[in-house]
Amino acid sequence: MSLNEPAATNQISAFLPDRMSGVELVGHGGFDKLQYREDIPVPRPGPSEVLIRVAAAGVNNTDINTRIGWYSKAVSAGTETGATEGFQSAKDLDASWSGTPMTFPRIQGADCCGRIVAVGEGVNAERLGERVLVRNMLRTYVEYRPYECWTFGSECDGGFAQYAKAPSAECYKVDCDWSDVELASIPCAYSTAEGMLHRANVSYGERILITGASGGVGSAAIQLAKRRGAFVTAVAGRDKADQLLALGADEVLPRGENIVEKLGKDSVDVALDVTAGPSFGELLEVLKRGGRYVVAGAIAGPIVELDVRTLYLKDLSFFGCTFQDDVVFKNLVGYIERGEIKPVIAKTYPLKDIVRAQQDFLSKSLVGKLVLVIP
């Protein structure tokens, strides 16, 4: 069968259902904007795309931030403030992470693990049956332009449904003995953490401070920083210290305590921050001269006070991390297959219980990833 024959794709697609279950986001706002349906049309892969039967999809902060419109510059509070009802101040024109309007309804879900069940024109049919992870920051749709990408589940439909389509080139086959749930915990959180470490060029023997260390990105960053041979100080709730030490953290600072008093000024090479908020100034104080501040989130509040003298007199470097070099996701797959990292699963939920999963996520009471299981 020729790989370029339309009939090949049609023959495969003929065995697919016409409708599927999934969760649609119908607008910015509260939990009521998440609508579970069982009559969503099953997508068909276009040229160079594959169709995936989704097995599991992780819950991420970006899903919630997008739902509530937190990315809008009209919002100045932390995520928690609008997590239930959304932000009335949010403007639809810039309420997505990319600063452009969202298209509704949208199937969210940046994390996706599943098996390829159909291929589009130009895709080798031998890919059928492969278990894959979808790279959450898609570059194919923007022709690989520097610092541009789509987020799976934001600019296109994602993993919160029984089926999802994605570019074949950005669906990575993974050979390992992990479960689907475990694999689904990786894409967004681990690529964010690895992207931060990659951008800051973290190396052996450096002292790394990680905020929000009990969450998906934070717990991933602990493992990935230790893999590089760094000394890791994690900031998290006091009740989570034992779990984070077991993940590899060298020490844990209770969240809310003064970081400067605990660590001392000029004591840290790199600060990996996903919280921002009131502790921002303390992070800069503990950085050594020539230190690096790396940020990929602001759940405690995006508006911070910066003494510019601290920035330039200490020769600090700031790294904002969203875009990821291609090597980041490729490396993650290698880490999995070589057993160099391990998944951290806090809890699983059926897809229809997505609201409960987001509520638990927002409670910050669990260590690791929350994952939706797709029926």
Coordinates of N, CA and C in Angstrom, one line a residue, residues 195-368:
G195 N 13.5 22.4 30.1 CA 13.8 23.6 29.4 C 14.4 24.7 30.2
M196 N 14.0 24.9 31.4 CA 14.6 25.8 32.3 C 16.1 25.5 32.6
L197 N 16.3 24.2 32.9 CA 17.7 23.8 33.2 C 18.6 24.0 32.0
H198 N 18.0 23.6 30.8 CA 18.8 23.7 29.6 C 19.1 25.2 29.3
R199 N 18.1 26.1 29.4 CA 18.3 27.5 29.1 C 19.4 28.1 30.0
A200 N 19.4 27.7 31.3 CA 20.3 28.3 32.2 C 21.7 27.5 32.3
N201 N 21.7 26.4 31.5 CA 23.0 25.6 31.4 C 23.5 25.2 32.7
V202 N 22.5 24.6 33.5 CA 22.9 24.1 34.8 C 23.9 23.0 34.7
S203 N 24.9 23.0 35.6 CA 26.0 22.0 35.5 C 26.3 21.4 36.8
Y204 N 27.2 20.4 36.8 CA 27.5 19.6 37.9 C 28.1 20.5 39.0
G205 N 27.6 20.3 40.3 CA 28.1 21.0 41.4 C 27.5 22.3 41.7
E206 N 26.6 22.8 40.9 CA 26.0 24.1 41.1 C 24.9 23.9 42.2
R207 N 24.6 25.0 42.9 CA 23.5 25.0 43.9 C 22.3 25.6 43.3
I208 N 21.2 24.8 43.3 CA 20.0 25.2 42.6 C 18.8 25.4 43.6
L209 N 18.1 26.5 43.5 CA 16.9 26.7 44.4 C 15.7 26.5 43.5
I210 N 14.7 25.7 44.0 CA 13.5 25.4 43.2 C 12.3 25.8 44.0
T211 N 11.5 26.7 43.5 CA 10.2 27.1 44.2 C 9.1 26.2 43.7
G212 N 8.0 26.2 44.4 CA 6.9 25.3 44.0 C 7.3 23.9 43.8
A213 N 8.2 23.4 44.7 CA 8.9 22.1 44.4 C 8.0 20.9 44.5
S214 N 6.8 21.0 45.1 CA 6.0 19.8 45.3 C 5.0 19.6 44.1
G215 N 5.0 20.6 43.2 CA 4.1 20.5 42.0 C 4.7 19.7 40.9
G216 N 4.0 19.6 39.8 CA 4.5 18.8 38.7 C 5.8 19.3 38.1
V217 N 6.0 20.6 37.9 CA 7.2 21.2 37.3 C 8.3 21.1 38.4
G218 N 8.0 21.4 39.6 CA 9.0 21.4 40.7 C 9.5 20.1 41.0
S219 N 8.7 19.1 41.1 CA 9.1 17.7 41.4 C 9.9 17.2 40.2
A220 N 9.6 17.6 39.0 CA 10.4 17.2 37.8 C 11.7 17.9 37.9
A221 N 11.8 19.1 38.2 CA 13.0 19.9 38.3 C 14.0 19.3 39.3
I222 N 13.5 18.8 40.4 CA 14.3 18.2 41.4 C 15.1 17.0 40.8
Q223 N 14.4 16.1 40.1 CA 15.0 14.9 39.5 C 16.0 15.4 38.4
L224 N 15.5 16.3 37.6 CA 16.3 16.7 36.4 C 17.6 17.4 36.8
A225 N 17.5 18.2 37.9 CA 18.7 18.9 38.4 C 19.6 18.0 39.0
K226 N 19.1 17.0 39.8 CA 20.0 16.0 40.4 C 20.7 15.2 39.3
R227 N 20.0 14.9 38.2 CA 20.6 14.2 37.1 C 21.8 14.9 36.6
R228 N 21.8 16.2 36.6 CA 22.9 17.0 36.2 C 24.0 17.2 37.2
G229 N 23.7 16.6 38.4 CA 24.7 16.7 39.5 C 24.7 18.0 40.3
A230 N 23.5 18.7 40.3 CA 23.4 19.9 41.1 C 23.0 19.6 42.5
F231 N 23.3 20.5 43.4 CA 22.8 20.5 44.8 C 21.5 21.2 44.9
V232 N 20.4 20.5 45.3 CA 19.1 21.1 45.2 C 18.5 21.5 46.5
T233 N 18.1 22.7 46.6 CA 17.3 23.2 47.7 C 15.8 23.4 47.2
A234 N 14.9 22.7 47.8 CA 13.5 22.8 47.3 C 12.7 23.6 48.3
V235 N 11.8 24.5 47.8 CA 10.9 25.3 48.6 C 9.5 24.7 48.5
A236 N 8.9 24.3 49.6 CA 7.5 23.6 49.5 C 6.9 23.6 50.9
G237 N 5.7 23.2 51.0 CA 5.1 23.1 52.3 C 5.8 22.1 53.2
R238 N 5.8 22.5 54.5 CA 6.6 21.7 55.5 C 6.2 20.2 55.5
D239 N 4.9 19.9 55.2 CA 4.4 18.6 55.3 C 4.9 17.7 54.1
K240 N 5.5 18.3 53.1 CA 5.9 17.6 51.9 C 7.4 17.3 51.9
A241 N 8.1 17.7 53.0 CA 9.6 17.6 53.0 C 10.1 16.2 52.8
D242 N 9.5 15.2 53.5 CA 10.0 13.9 53.3 C 9.9 13.3 51.9
Q243 N 8.8 13.7 51.2 CA 8.6 13.2 49.9 C 9.6 13.8 48.9
L244 N 9.9 15.1 49.1 CA 10.8 15.8 48.2 C 12.2 15.3 48.5
L245 N 12.6 15.0 49.7 CA 13.9 14.5 50.0 C 14.0 13.1 49.3
A246 N 13.0 12.3 49.3 CA 13.0 11.0 48.7 C 13.2 11.1 47.2
L247 N 12.7 12.2 46.6 CA 12.9 12.5 45.2 C 14.3 12.9 44.8
G248 N 15.0 13.3 45.8 CA 16.4 13.7 45.5 C 16.8 15.0 46.0
A249 N 15.9 15.8 46.5 CA 16.3 17.1 47.1 C 17.3 17.0 48.2
D250 N 18.3 17.9 48.2 CA 19.3 17.8 49.3 C 18.8 18.5 50.6
E251 N 17.9 19.5 50.4 CA 17.3 20.1 51.6 C 16.0 20.7 51.2
V252 N 15.1 20.9 52.1 CA 13.8 21.5 51.8 C 13.5 22.7 52.8
L253 N 13.2 23.8 52.2 CA 12.8 25.0 53.0 C 11.3 25.1 53.0
P254 N 10.7 25.3 54.2 CA 9.3 25.4 54.3 C 8.8 26.7 53.6
R255 N 7.8 26.6 52.8 CA 7.2 27.7 52.1 C 6.8 28.8 53.1
G256 N 7.1 30.0 52.8 CA 6.6 31.1 53.6 C 7.7 31.6 54.6
E257 N 8.7 30.8 54.8 CA 9.8 31.3 55.6 C 10.8 32.1 54.8
N258 N 11.5 33.0 55.5 CA 12.4 33.9 54.8 C 13.6 33.1 54.1
I259 N 13.7 33.2 52.8 CA 14.7 32.4 52.1 C 16.1 33.0 52.4
V260 N 16.2 34.3 52.5 CA 17.5 34.9 52.7 C 18.1 34.5 54.1
E261 N 17.2 34.5 55.1 CA 17.6 34.2 56.5 C 18.1 32.7 56.5
K262 N 17.4 31.8 55.8 CA 17.7 30.4 55.8 C 19.0 30.1 55.0
L263 N 19.2 30.7 53.9 CA 20.3 30.3 53.0 C 21.4 31.3 53.1
G264 N 21.1 32.5 53.4 CA 22.2 33.5 53.3 C 22.3 34.2 52.0
K265 N 22.8 35.4 51.9 CA 22.9 36.1 50.7 C 24.0 35.4 49.8
D266 N 23.9 35.6 48.5 CA 24.9 35.1 47.6 C 25.3 33.7 47.8
S267 N 24.3 32.8 47.9 CA 24.6 31.4 48.2 C 24.2 30.4 47.2
V268 N 23.4 30.9 46.1 CA 22.8 30.0 45.1 C 23.2 30.4 43.7
D269 N 23.5 29.4 42.9 CA 23.9 29.7 41.5 C 22.7 30.0 40.6
V270 N 21.7 29.2 40.8 CA 20.5 29.3 39.9 C 19.2 29.2 40.7
A271 N 18.3 30.1 40.5 CA 16.9 30.0 41.0 C 16.0 29.6 40.0
L272 N 15.3 28.5 40.1 CA 14.2 28.0 39.2 C 12.9 28.4 39.8
D273 N 12.2 29.3 39.2 CA 11.0 29.9 39.9 C 9.8 29.6 39.0
V274 N 8.7 29.0 39.7 CA 7.4 28.9 39.0 C 6.3 29.6 39.8
T275 N 6.7 30.4 40.8 CA 5.7 31.0 41.7 C 5.7 32.5 41.6
A276 N 6.9 33.1 41.5 CA 7.0 34.6 41.6 C 6.4 35.1 42.9
G277 N 5.5 36.1 42.8 CA 4.8 36.7 43.9 C 5.8 37.3 44.9
P278 N 5.4 37.3 46.2 CA 6.1 38.0 47.2 C 7.6 37.6 47.5
S279 N 7.9 36.4 47.1 CA 9.3 35.9 47.4 C 10.3 36.2 46.3
F280 N 9.8 36.9 45.3 CA 10.7 37.2 44.2 C 12.0 37.9 44.6
G281 N 11.9 39.0 45.4 CA 13.0 39.7 45.8 C 14.0 38.9 46.6
E282 N 13.5 37.9 47.4 CA 14.4 37.1 48.2 C 15.2 36.2 47.3
L283 N 14.6 35.7 46.2 CA 15.4 34.9 45.3 C 16.6 35.6 44.7
L284 N 16.4 36.9 44.4 CA 17.5 37.6 43.8 C 18.6 37.9 44.9
E285 N 18.2 38.0 46.1 CA 19.2 38.3 47.2 C 20.1 37.0 47.4
V286 N 19.5 35.8 47.3 CA 20.3 34.6 47.6 C 21.2 34.2 46.4
L287 N 20.9 34.8 45.2 CA 21.7 34.4 44.0 C 23.1 35.0 44.2
K288 N 24.1 34.2 43.8 CA 25.5 34.7 43.8 C 25.7 35.7 42.7
R289 N 26.8 36.5 42.8 CA 27.1 37.4 41.7 C 27.3 36.6 40.4
G290 N 26.7 37.0 39.3 CA 26.7 36.3 38.1 C 25.7 35.1 38.1
G291 N 24.8 35.1 39.1 CA 23.8 34.0 39.1 C 22.7 34.1 38.1
R292 N 21.9 33.1 38.0 CA 20.8 33.1 36.9 C 19.5 32.9 37.6
Y293 N 18.5 33.7 37.2 CA 17.1 33.6 37.6 C 16.4 33.1 36.4
V294 N 15.7 31.9 36.6 CA 15.0 31.3 35.5 C 13.5 31.1 35.9
V295 N 12.6 31.6 35.1 CA 11.2 31.6 35.5 C 10.3 31.0 34.4
A296 N 9.3 30.2 34.8 CA 8.4 29.6 33.9 C 7.0 29.6 34.5
G297 N 6.7 30.5 35.4 CA 5.4 30.5 36.0 C 5.3 31.6 37.1
A298 N 4.1 32.0 37.4 CA 3.9 33.0 38.4 C 2.6 32.8 39.2
I299 N 2.4 31.6 39.7 CA 1.1 31.2 40.3 C 0.8 32.0 41.6
A300 N 1.9 32.5 42.2 CA 1.7 33.3 43.4 C 1.5 34.8 43.1
G301 N 1.5 35.2 41.9 CA 1.3 36.5 41.5 C 2.3 37.0 40.5
P302 N 1.9 37.6 39.3 CA 2.8 38.0 38.2 C 3.4 39.3 38.4
I303 N 2.9 40.1 39.3 CA 3.4 41.5 39.5 C 4.3 41.5 40.7
V304 N 5.6 41.8 40.4 CA 6.6 41.7 41.5 C 7.4 43.1 41.5
E305 N 8.1 43.3 42.6 CA 8.9 44.5 42.8 C 10.4 44.1 42.5
L306 N 11.0 44.8 41.6 CA 12.4 44.6 41.3 C 13.2 45.8 41.6
D307 N 14.2 45.6 42.4 CA 15.2 46.7 42.6 C 16.3 46.4 41.5
V308 N 16.3 47.3 40.5 CA 17.1 47.1 39.4 C 18.6 47.1 39.8
R309 N 18.9 47.8 40.9 CA 20.3 47.8 41.3 C 20.8 46.3 41.7
T310 N 19.9 45.5 42.2 CA 20.2 44.1 42.5 C 20.6 43.4 41.2
L311 N 19.8 43.7 40.2 CA 20.0 43.0 38.9 C 21.4 43.4 38.3
Y312 N 21.7 44.7 38.2 CA 22.9 45.0 37.5 C 24.2 45.0 38.4
L313 N 24.0 45.3 39.6 CA 25.2 45.3 40.5 C 25.7 43.9 40.8
K314 N 24.8 42.9 40.7 CA 25.2 41.5 40.9 C 25.4 40.8 39.6
D315 N 25.3 41.5 38.5 CA 25.5 40.9 37.2 C 24.7 39.6 37.0
L316 N 23.4 39.7 37.4 CA 22.5 38.6 37.2 C 22.0 38.4 35.8
S317 N 21.7 37.2 35.4 CA 21.0 36.9 34.1 C 19.6 36.5 34.4
F318 N 18.6 37.0 33.6 CA 17.2 36.5 33.7 C 16.9 35.7 32.5
F319 N 16.2 34.6 32.7 CA 15.7 33.8 31.6 C 14.2 33.5 31.7
G320 N 13.5 34.0 30.8 CA 12.1 33.7 30.7 C 11.9 32.4 29.8
C321 N 11.3 31.4 30.3 CA 11.3 30.1 29.6 C 9.9 29.6 29.3
T322 N 9.6 29.8 28.0 CA 8.4 29.1 27.4 C 8.8 28.3 26.2
F323 N 9.3 28.9 25.2 CA 9.8 28.2 24.0 C 10.9 27.2 24.5
Q324 N 10.9 26.0 23.8 CA 11.9 25.0 24.1 C 12.6 24.5 22.9
D325 N 13.9 24.5 23.0 CA 14.7 23.9 21.9 C 14.3 22.5 21.6
D326 N 14.4 22.1 20.3 CA 14.0 20.7 19.9 C 14.6 19.6 20.8
V327 N 15.9 19.9 21.2 CA 16.6 18.8 21.9 C 16.0 18.5 23.3
V328 N 15.2 19.4 23.8 CA 14.6 19.3 25.2 C 13.7 18.0 25.3
F329 N 12.8 18.0 24.4 CA 11.8 16.8 24.4 C 12.5 15.5 24.0
K330 N 13.4 15.6 23.0 CA 14.1 14.4 22.6 C 14.9 13.9 23.7
N331 N 15.5 14.8 24.5 CA 16.3 14.3 25.7 C 15.4 13.6 26.7
L332 N 14.3 14.2 26.9 CA 13.4 13.6 27.9 C 13.0 12.2 27.6
V333 N 12.7 11.9 26.3 CA 12.4 10.5 25.9 C 13.6 9.6 26.2
G334 N 14.8 10.1 25.9 CA 16.0 9.3 26.2 C 16.1 9.1 27.7
Y335 N 15.9 10.1 28.5 CA 16.0 9.9 30.0 C 15.0 8.8 30.4
I336 N 13.8 8.8 29.9 CA 12.8 7.7 30.2 C 13.3 6.4 29.8
E337 N 13.7 6.2 28.6 CA 14.1 4.9 28.1 C 15.3 4.4 28.8
R338 N 16.2 5.3 29.3 CA 17.4 4.8 30.0 C 17.2 4.7 31.5
G339 N 16.0 5.0 31.9 CA 15.7 4.9 33.4 C 16.4 5.9 34.2
E340 N 16.6 7.1 33.7 CA 17.3 8.1 34.4 C 16.4 9.1 35.2
I341 N 15.1 9.0 35.0 CA 14.1 9.7 35.7 C 12.9 8.8 36.0
K342 N 12.1 9.2 37.0 CA 10.9 8.3 37.3 C 9.7 9.2 37.4
P343 N 8.5 8.7 37.1 CA 7.3 9.5 37.2 C 6.9 9.7 38.7
V344 N 6.2 10.8 38.9 CA 5.7 11.1 40.3 C 4.2 11.3 40.2
I345 N 3.4 10.3 40.4 CA 2.0 10.3 40.3 C 1.3 10.5 41.6
A346 N 0.6 11.6 41.8 CA -0.1 11.8 43.0 C -1.5 11.1 43.0
K347 N -2.2 11.2 41.9 CA -3.6 10.7 41.9 C -4.1 10.6 40.5
T348 N -5.1 9.7 40.2 CA -5.7 9.6 38.9 C -7.2 9.8 39.0
Y349 N -7.8 10.2 37.9 CA -9.2 10.5 37.8 C -9.8 10.0 36.5
P350 N -11.1 9.6 36.4 CA -11.7 9.5 35.1 C -11.9 10.8 34.5
L351 N -11.8 10.9 33.2 CA -11.9 12.2 32.4 C -13.1 13.0 32.9
K352 N -14.2 12.4 33.1 CA -15.4 13.1 33.4 C -15.3 13.9 34.8
D353 N -14.3 13.5 35.6 CA -14.1 14.1 36.9 C -13.0 15.2 36.8
I354 N -12.9 15.9 35.6 CA -11.9 16.9 35.5 C -12.0 18.0 36.4
V355 N -13.2 18.4 36.8 CA -13.4 19.5 37.8 C -12.8 19.1 39.1
R356 N -13.1 17.9 39.6 CA -12.5 17.5 40.9 C -11.0 17.4 40.8
A357 N -10.4 17.0 39.6 CA -9.0 16.9 39.5 C -8.4 18.3 39.6
Q358 N -9.0 19.3 38.9 CA -8.5 20.7 39.0 C -8.7 21.3 40.4
Q359 N -9.7 20.9 41.1 CA -9.9 21.4 42.5 C -8.7 20.8 43.4
D360 N -8.4 19.5 43.2 CA -7.3 18.9 44.0 C -6.0 19.6 43.6
F361 N -5.8 19.8 42.3 CA -4.6 20.5 41.8 C -4.4 21.8 42.5
L362 N -5.5 22.6 42.6 CA -5.4 23.9 43.2 C -5.2 23.9 44.7
S363 N -5.6 22.8 45.3 CA -5.4 22.7 46.8 C -4.0 22.6 47.2
K364 N -3.1 22.2 46.3 CA -1.6 22.1 46.5 C -1.4 21.1 47.7
S365 N -2.2 20.2 47.9 CA -2.1 19.2 49.0 C -1.4 17.9 48.6
L366 N -1.1 17.8 47.3 CA -0.5 16.5 46.8 C 0.9 16.8 46.1
V367 N 1.7 15.8 46.2 CA 3.1 15.9 45.6 C 3.0 15.2 44.2
G368 N 3.4 15.8 43.2 CA 3.5 15.1 41.9 C 2.3 15.5 41.0

